[in-house]
Amino acid sequence: MKKKWIFILVGVILIAFVLVVRIYRPVYQVKDRTEKLEKFRSVEKQKAMAWIRVAGTNIDLPVMYYDIVEDISDPTYDIAWSYTNDKTLPDKSTVFSHNVLNVSSNPLIGDKNHRRFEQLMAYIYYDFAKDNQYIQYTINNKNYLFKIYGVSFVQTDEIESDSSNRTKEELKKYIQDVKKDSYFQYDTDVDSQDKLLSLVTCTRFFGSDTSYSFVVDARLLRKNERAGKSKVVEKDNYKKIRKIMEGEKEDA
């Protein structure tokens, strides 16, 4: 009888240990990209300003300053870019890259042939967005972790490429717009004191209408904040996205 209770006690301890590990283990493991950034600079002889890495995708790219790239459309040059040449992390960063192959109304997830921001389109799927909530941004020899709070299609001509110099009121308005337009509601608190990051790529999700860009928005993980998962819920505006993926024609 005594041995039986010992086995039970050991079992309870093991279960408790597993639960604690699951609760406190971060859902995203930061991987240092400072060495990769320096290697890219030395090999390519290019002054890359940062490095971007996105959870659940093969996006793991240097970020260039747009004005120093000779041919941004070169299909052999796997990079992202920014229109502002920030040396340190600004209040608002916007990073762009191409989507050449993953352009249908049923984007593929995890295609190994996809490059640059093509796999970013996976965030249009609820399950993927729910399971992959982090973006890593490396700049000024520091690896920063950003938590996603919005996924949306935005009119391309409304996207401000030079977005680092914004007032607190402008940042507040931007956050409100993202939360309103996002197809998913993230249980993630965001305010104008947070540092923000936007990833932008082109899309033909709406067929011949190419006036939209796909945007994933995130905010910097706060001091002492654990990298856990937020609750994610589909919003009413996601219904039209589902209809389009099912073959129905509808405006964005």
mmCIF file of C-alpha atoms in Angstrom:
data_model
loop_
_atom_site.group_PDB
_atom_site.id
_atom_site.type_symbol
_atom_site.label_atom_id
_atom_site.label_comp_id
_atom_site.label_asym_id
_atom_site.label_seq_id
_atom_site.Cartn_x
_atom_site.Cartn_y
_atom_site.Cartn_z
ATOM 1 C CA MET A 1 0.000 0.000 0.000
ATOM 2 C CA LYS A 2 2.860 2.353 0.856
ATOM 3 C CA LYS A 3 4.497 1.744 -2.564
ATOM 4 C CA LYS A 4 1.171 2.484 -4.255
ATOM 5 C CA TRP A 5 0.998 5.929 -2.628
ATOM 6 C CA ILE A 6 4.601 6.626 -3.557
ATOM 7 C CA PHE A 7 3.823 5.874 -7.221
ATOM 8 C CA ILE A 8 0.755 8.123 -7.059
ATOM 9 C CA LEU A 9 2.766 10.939 -5.483
ATOM 10 C CA VAL A 10 5.510 10.634 -8.130
ATOM 11 C CA GLY A 11 2.835 10.697 -10.860
ATOM 12 C CA VAL A 12 1.263 13.846 -9.427
ATOM 13 C CA ILE A 13 4.662 15.553 -9.228
ATOM 14 C CA LEU A 14 5.456 14.662 -12.860
ATOM 15 C CA ILE A 15 2.091 15.972 -14.063
ATOM 16 C CA ALA A 16 2.576 19.182 -12.094
ATOM 17 C CA PHE A 17 6.062 19.599 -13.561
ATOM 18 C CA VAL A 18 4.777 19.176 -17.138
ATOM 19 C CA LEU A 19 2.012 21.709 -16.515
ATOM 20 C CA VAL A 20 4.450 24.263 -15.086
ATOM 21 C CA VAL A 21 6.787 23.812 -18.080
ATOM 22 C CA ARG A 22 3.891 24.309 -20.501
ATOM 23 C CA ILE A 23 2.674 27.405 -18.691
ATOM 24 C CA TYR A 24 6.032 29.156 -18.405
ATOM 25 C CA ARG A 25 7.768 27.968 -21.581
ATOM 26 C CA PRO A 26 7.725 30.834 -24.120
ATOM 27 C CA VAL A 27 5.705 30.100 -27.261
ATOM 28 C CA TYR A 28 8.390 31.725 -29.398
ATOM 29 C CA GLN A 29 12.096 31.118 -29.016
ATOM 30 C CA VAL A 30 14.200 34.149 -29.935
ATOM 31 C CA LYS A 31 17.170 33.225 -32.117
ATOM 32 C CA ASP A 32 19.999 35.702 -32.304
ATOM 33 C CA ARG A 33 20.280 37.268 -35.756
ATOM 34 C CA THR A 34 23.051 39.793 -35.096
ATOM 35 C CA GLU A 35 25.715 37.466 -36.558
ATOM 36 C CA LYS A 36 23.618 36.727 -39.649
ATOM 37 C CA LEU A 37 23.127 40.429 -40.162
ATOM 38 C CA GLU A 38 26.852 41.113 -39.926
ATOM 39 C CA LYS A 39 27.655 38.200 -42.251
ATOM 40 C CA PHE A 40 25.173 39.485 -44.827
ATOM 41 C CA ARG A 41 26.778 42.902 -44.658
ATOM 42 C CA SER A 42 30.268 41.510 -45.178
ATOM 43 C CA VAL A 43 29.393 39.049 -47.964
ATOM 44 C CA GLU A 44 26.919 41.201 -49.896
ATOM 45 C CA LYS A 45 28.806 44.440 -49.238
ATOM 46 C CA GLN A 46 25.439 45.958 -48.373
ATOM 47 C CA LYS A 47 24.503 48.061 -45.378
ATOM 48 C CA ALA A 48 21.485 46.100 -44.187
ATOM 49 C CA MET A 49 19.802 47.965 -41.336
ATOM 50 C CA ALA A 50 17.946 45.110 -39.610
ATOM 51 C CA TRP A 51 16.767 41.485 -39.753
ATOM 52 C CA ILE A 52 13.187 40.148 -39.736
ATOM 53 C CA ARG A 53 11.972 36.695 -38.650
ATOM 54 C CA VAL A 54 8.302 35.639 -38.511
ATOM 55 C CA ALA A 55 6.804 32.782 -36.474
ATOM 56 C CA GLY A 56 5.495 29.784 -38.419
ATOM 57 C CA THR A 57 7.063 30.887 -41.712
ATOM 58 C CA ASN A 58 10.371 30.751 -43.564
ATOM 59 C CA ILE A 59 10.614 34.548 -43.391
ATOM 60 C CA ASP A 60 14.143 35.094 -42.083
ATOM 61 C CA LEU A 61 15.523 38.037 -44.041
ATOM 62 C CA PRO A 62 17.778 41.082 -43.934
ATOM 63 C CA VAL A 63 16.009 44.438 -44.026
ATOM 64 C CA MET A 64 17.563 46.982 -46.377
ATOM 65 C CA TYR A 65 17.150 50.707 -46.644
ATOM 66 C CA TYR A 66 15.184 51.172 -49.881
ATOM 67 C CA ASP A 67 17.333 53.976 -51.267
ATOM 68 C CA ILE A 68 20.521 51.890 -51.373
ATOM 69 C CA VAL A 69 19.069 48.813 -53.119
ATOM 70 C CA GLU A 70 19.889 48.865 -56.834
ATOM 71 C CA ASP A 71 16.975 46.678 -57.971
ATOM 72 C CA ILE A 72 14.283 45.960 -55.377
ATOM 73 C CA SER A 73 12.404 43.711 -57.832
ATOM 74 C CA ASP A 74 15.360 41.393 -58.521
ATOM 75 C CA PRO A 75 13.800 37.915 -57.986
ATOM 76 C CA THR A 76 17.131 36.437 -56.925
ATOM 77 C CA TYR A 77 17.610 38.933 -54.108
ATOM 78 C CA ASP A 78 15.786 37.707 -50.994
ATOM 79 C CA ILE A 79 15.397 40.775 -48.841
ATOM 80 C CA ALA A 80 12.868 42.961 -47.103
ATOM 81 C CA TRP A 81 13.140 46.739 -47.065
ATOM 82 C CA SER A 82 12.190 49.890 -45.232
ATOM 83 C CA TYR A 83 11.753 53.414 -46.547
ATOM 84 C CA THR A 84 13.320 54.844 -43.403
ATOM 85 C CA ASN A 85 16.970 54.301 -42.522
ATOM 86 C CA ASP A 86 16.573 53.774 -38.778
ATOM 87 C CA LYS A 87 19.694 52.909 -36.810
ATOM 88 C CA THR A 88 17.782 52.080 -33.622
ATOM 89 C CA LEU A 89 14.242 50.897 -32.957
ATOM 90 C CA PRO A 90 11.796 53.758 -33.704
ATOM 91 C CA ASP A 91 8.269 54.186 -32.344
ATOM 92 C CA LYS A 92 6.849 52.752 -35.580
ATOM 93 C CA SER A 93 8.648 50.481 -38.055
ATOM 94 C CA THR A 94 7.212 49.400 -41.415
ATOM 95 C CA VAL A 95 8.885 46.594 -43.359
ATOM 96 C CA PHE A 96 7.982 45.625 -46.935
ATOM 97 C CA SER A 97 8.803 42.649 -49.137
ATOM 98 C CA HIS A 98 7.496 40.945 -52.282
ATOM 99 C CA ASN A 99 4.824 38.295 -52.697
ATOM 100 C CA VAL A 100 5.209 36.929 -56.221
ATOM 101 C CA LEU A 101 3.861 33.373 -55.980
ATOM 102 C CA ASN A 102 1.339 33.159 -53.132
ATOM 103 C CA VAL A 103 -1.264 35.439 -54.697
ATOM 104 C CA SER A 104 -4.519 33.465 -54.977
ATOM 105 C CA SER A 105 -7.655 33.731 -52.831
ATOM 106 C CA ASN A 106 -6.542 30.456 -51.221
ATOM 107 C CA PRO A 107 -2.974 31.217 -50.102
ATOM 108 C CA LEU A 108 -0.711 28.262 -49.452
ATOM 109 C CA ILE A 109 0.843 27.631 -46.048
ATOM 110 C CA GLY A 110 4.454 26.517 -45.686
ATOM 111 C CA ASP A 111 5.376 26.060 -49.345
ATOM 112 C CA LYS A 112 9.171 25.667 -49.246
ATOM 113 C CA ASN A 113 9.463 27.388 -52.628
ATOM 114 C CA HIS A 114 7.994 30.601 -51.263
ATOM 115 C CA ARG A 115 10.448 33.353 -50.464
ATOM 116 C CA ARG A 116 10.499 36.868 -49.088
ATOM 117 C CA PHE A 117 7.025 37.712 -47.679
ATOM 118 C CA GLU A 118 5.062 35.084 -49.599
ATOM 119 C CA GLN A 119 4.441 32.953 -46.504
ATOM 120 C CA LEU A 120 3.109 36.007 -44.662
ATOM 121 C CA MET A 121 -0.210 35.296 -46.436
ATOM 122 C CA ALA A 122 -0.672 32.305 -44.107
ATOM 123 C CA TYR A 123 -1.910 34.815 -41.526
ATOM 124 C CA ILE A 124 -5.208 35.120 -43.407
ATOM 125 C CA TYR A 125 -6.148 31.746 -41.889
ATOM 126 C CA TYR A 126 -7.586 31.842 -38.386
ATOM 127 C CA ASP A 127 -5.842 28.693 -37.095
ATOM 128 C CA PHE A 128 -2.458 29.894 -38.322
ATOM 129 C CA ALA A 129 -2.942 33.379 -36.882
ATOM 130 C CA LYS A 130 -3.991 31.865 -33.556
ATOM 131 C CA ASP A 131 -0.954 29.592 -33.350
ATOM 132 C CA ASN A 132 1.723 32.027 -34.593
ATOM 133 C CA GLN A 133 1.678 35.356 -32.778
ATOM 134 C CA TYR A 134 5.252 36.667 -32.821
ATOM 135 C CA ILE A 135 7.685 38.559 -35.025
ATOM 136 C CA GLN A 136 11.379 38.982 -34.238
ATOM 137 C CA TYR A 137 13.103 42.187 -35.350
ATOM 138 C CA THR A 138 16.849 42.595 -34.937
ATOM 139 C CA ILE A 139 18.358 46.081 -35.093
ATOM 140 C CA ASN A 140 21.301 47.844 -33.450
ATOM 141 C CA ASN A 141 22.698 44.490 -32.200
ATOM 142 C CA LYS A 142 19.498 43.704 -30.268
ATOM 143 C CA ASN A 143 16.846 41.047 -30.883
ATOM 144 C CA TYR A 144 13.375 42.473 -30.226
ATOM 145 C CA LEU A 145 10.192 40.431 -29.966
ATOM 146 C CA PHE A 146 6.876 41.816 -31.219
ATOM 147 C CA LYS A 147 3.416 40.442 -30.484
ATOM 148 C CA ILE A 148 0.839 40.491 -33.297
ATOM 149 C CA TYR A 149 -2.411 42.355 -32.675
ATOM 150 C CA GLY A 150 -3.869 42.840 -36.153
ATOM 151 C CA VAL A 151 -4.219 41.187 -39.579
ATOM 152 C CA SER A 152 -5.893 43.070 -42.423
ATOM 153 C CA PHE A 153 -6.024 44.115 -46.061
ATOM 154 C CA VAL A 154 -5.361 47.822 -46.494
ATOM 155 C CA GLN A 155 -5.658 50.086 -49.508
ATOM 156 C CA THR A 156 -2.069 50.372 -50.710
ATOM 157 C CA ASP A 157 -2.284 54.122 -51.223
ATOM 158 C CA GLU A 158 -3.250 54.521 -47.558
ATOM 159 C CA ILE A 159 -0.081 52.873 -46.255
ATOM 160 C CA GLU A 160 2.485 55.392 -45.084
ATOM 161 C CA SER A 161 5.897 54.105 -46.039
ATOM 162 C CA ASP A 162 7.733 56.709 -43.943
ATOM 163 C CA SER A 163 6.100 55.877 -40.638
ATOM 164 C CA SER A 164 8.795 56.200 -37.968
ATOM 165 C CA ASN A 165 8.135 59.854 -37.127
ATOM 166 C CA ARG A 166 4.621 59.880 -35.719
ATOM 167 C CA THR A 167 3.078 61.749 -32.810
ATOM 168 C CA LYS A 168 1.437 59.865 -29.943
ATOM 169 C CA GLU A 169 -1.966 60.946 -31.248
ATOM 170 C CA GLU A 170 -1.137 59.580 -34.694
ATOM 171 C CA LEU A 171 0.022 56.309 -33.157
ATOM 172 C CA LYS A 172 -3.167 56.079 -31.114
ATOM 173 C CA LYS A 173 -5.273 56.619 -34.240
ATOM 174 C CA TYR A 174 -3.234 54.020 -36.128
ATOM 175 C CA ILE A 175 -3.770 51.404 -33.399
ATOM 176 C CA GLN A 176 -7.514 52.116 -33.357
ATOM 177 C CA ASP A 177 -7.705 51.674 -37.131
ATOM 178 C CA VAL A 178 -5.775 48.395 -37.019
ATOM 179 C CA LYS A 179 -8.018 46.950 -34.323
ATOM 180 C CA LYS A 180 -11.122 48.059 -36.230
ATOM 181 C CA ASP A 181 -9.991 46.662 -39.591
ATOM 182 C CA SER A 182 -8.336 43.465 -38.333
ATOM 183 C CA TYR A 183 -10.115 40.222 -39.226
ATOM 184 C CA PHE A 184 -9.149 38.759 -35.873
ATOM 185 C CA GLN A 185 -9.579 40.225 -32.433
ATOM 186 C CA TYR A 186 -6.423 39.674 -30.402
ATOM 187 C CA ASP A 187 -6.633 39.864 -26.631
ATOM 188 C CA THR A 188 -3.497 42.020 -26.676
ATOM 189 C CA ASP A 189 -3.351 45.417 -25.037
ATOM 190 C CA VAL A 190 -1.777 48.083 -27.276
ATOM 191 C CA ASP A 191 -1.335 51.813 -26.712
ATOM 192 C CA SER A 192 0.630 54.748 -28.092
ATOM 193 C CA GLN A 193 3.476 54.130 -25.625
ATOM 194 C CA ASP A 194 4.242 50.798 -27.321
ATOM 195 C CA LYS A 195 6.718 50.513 -30.166
ATOM 196 C CA LEU A 196 4.924 49.220 -33.264
ATOM 197 C CA LEU A 197 5.893 47.098 -36.258
ATOM 198 C CA SER A 198 3.995 46.574 -39.536
ATOM 199 C CA LEU A 199 4.806 43.959 -42.189
ATOM 200 C CA VAL A 200 3.418 44.743 -45.643
ATOM 201 C CA THR A 201 3.249 42.741 -48.860
ATOM 202 C CA CYS A 202 1.330 42.823 -52.132
ATOM 203 C CA THR A 203 -1.582 40.492 -52.843
ATOM 204 C CA ARG A 204 -4.066 39.474 -55.505
ATOM 205 C CA PHE A 205 -6.398 37.878 -53.005
ATOM 206 C CA PHE A 206 -9.244 39.891 -54.550
ATOM 207 C CA GLY A 207 -8.453 38.831 -58.100
ATOM 208 C CA SER A 208 -8.002 41.626 -60.604
ATOM 209 C CA ASP A 209 -8.270 44.252 -57.850
ATOM 210 C CA THR A 210 -4.619 44.828 -56.980
ATOM 211 C CA SER A 211 -5.159 47.999 -54.965
ATOM 212 C CA TYR A 212 -4.835 46.215 -51.611
ATOM 213 C CA SER A 213 -1.821 45.200 -49.543
ATOM 214 C CA PHE A 214 -1.739 42.545 -46.840
ATOM 215 C CA VAL A 215 -0.600 43.891 -43.472
ATOM 216 C CA VAL A 216 0.333 42.192 -40.194
ATOM 217 C CA ASP A 217 0.696 44.550 -37.210
ATOM 218 C CA ALA A 218 2.502 43.907 -33.938
ATOM 219 C CA ARG A 219 3.726 45.730 -30.872
ATOM 220 C CA LEU A 220 6.928 45.270 -28.887
ATOM 221 C CA LEU A 221 6.777 42.807 -26.020
ATOM 222 C CA ARG A 222 6.733 44.899 -22.865
ATOM 223 C CA LYS A 223 9.267 44.768 -20.062
ATOM 224 C CA ASN A 224 8.801 41.630 -17.931
ATOM 225 C CA GLU A 225 5.976 40.457 -20.232
ATOM 226 C CA ARG A 226 6.051 36.721 -20.939
ATOM 227 C CA ALA A 227 5.799 35.580 -24.554
ATOM 228 C CA GLY A 228 2.506 33.773 -24.145
ATOM 229 C CA LYS A 229 -0.429 33.332 -26.498
ATOM 230 C CA SER A 230 -3.242 35.841 -26.667
ATOM 231 C CA LYS A 231 -6.818 34.778 -27.175
ATOM 232 C CA VAL A 232 -7.755 35.226 -30.838
ATOM 233 C CA VAL A 233 -11.342 35.457 -32.104
ATOM 234 C CA GLU A 234 -12.716 35.796 -35.621
ATOM 235 C CA LYS A 235 -14.525 39.091 -36.140
ATOM 236 C CA ASP A 236 -17.657 39.611 -38.215
ATOM 237 C CA ASN A 237 -15.657 41.140 -41.071
ATOM 238 C CA TYR A 238 -13.868 37.793 -41.514
ATOM 239 C CA LYS A 239 -17.051 36.284 -42.967
ATOM 240 C CA LYS A 240 -16.431 37.979 -46.314
ATOM 241 C CA ILE A 241 -12.873 36.587 -46.342
ATOM 242 C CA ARG A 242 -14.248 33.089 -45.841
ATOM 243 C CA LYS A 243 -16.746 33.619 -48.673
ATOM 244 C CA ILE A 244 -13.987 34.715 -51.041
ATOM 245 C CA MET A 245 -11.886 31.671 -50.131
ATOM 246 C CA GLU A 246 -14.936 29.513 -50.824
ATOM 247 C CA GLY A 247 -15.208 30.999 -54.294
ATOM 248 C CA GLU A 248 -17.692 33.839 -53.851
ATOM 249 C CA LYS A 249 -16.861 37.233 -55.320
ATOM 250 C CA GLU A 250 -16.951 40.086 -52.867
ATOM 251 C CA ASP A 251 -15.295 43.455 -52.424
ATOM 252 C CA ALA A 252 -12.639 43.918 -49.737
#
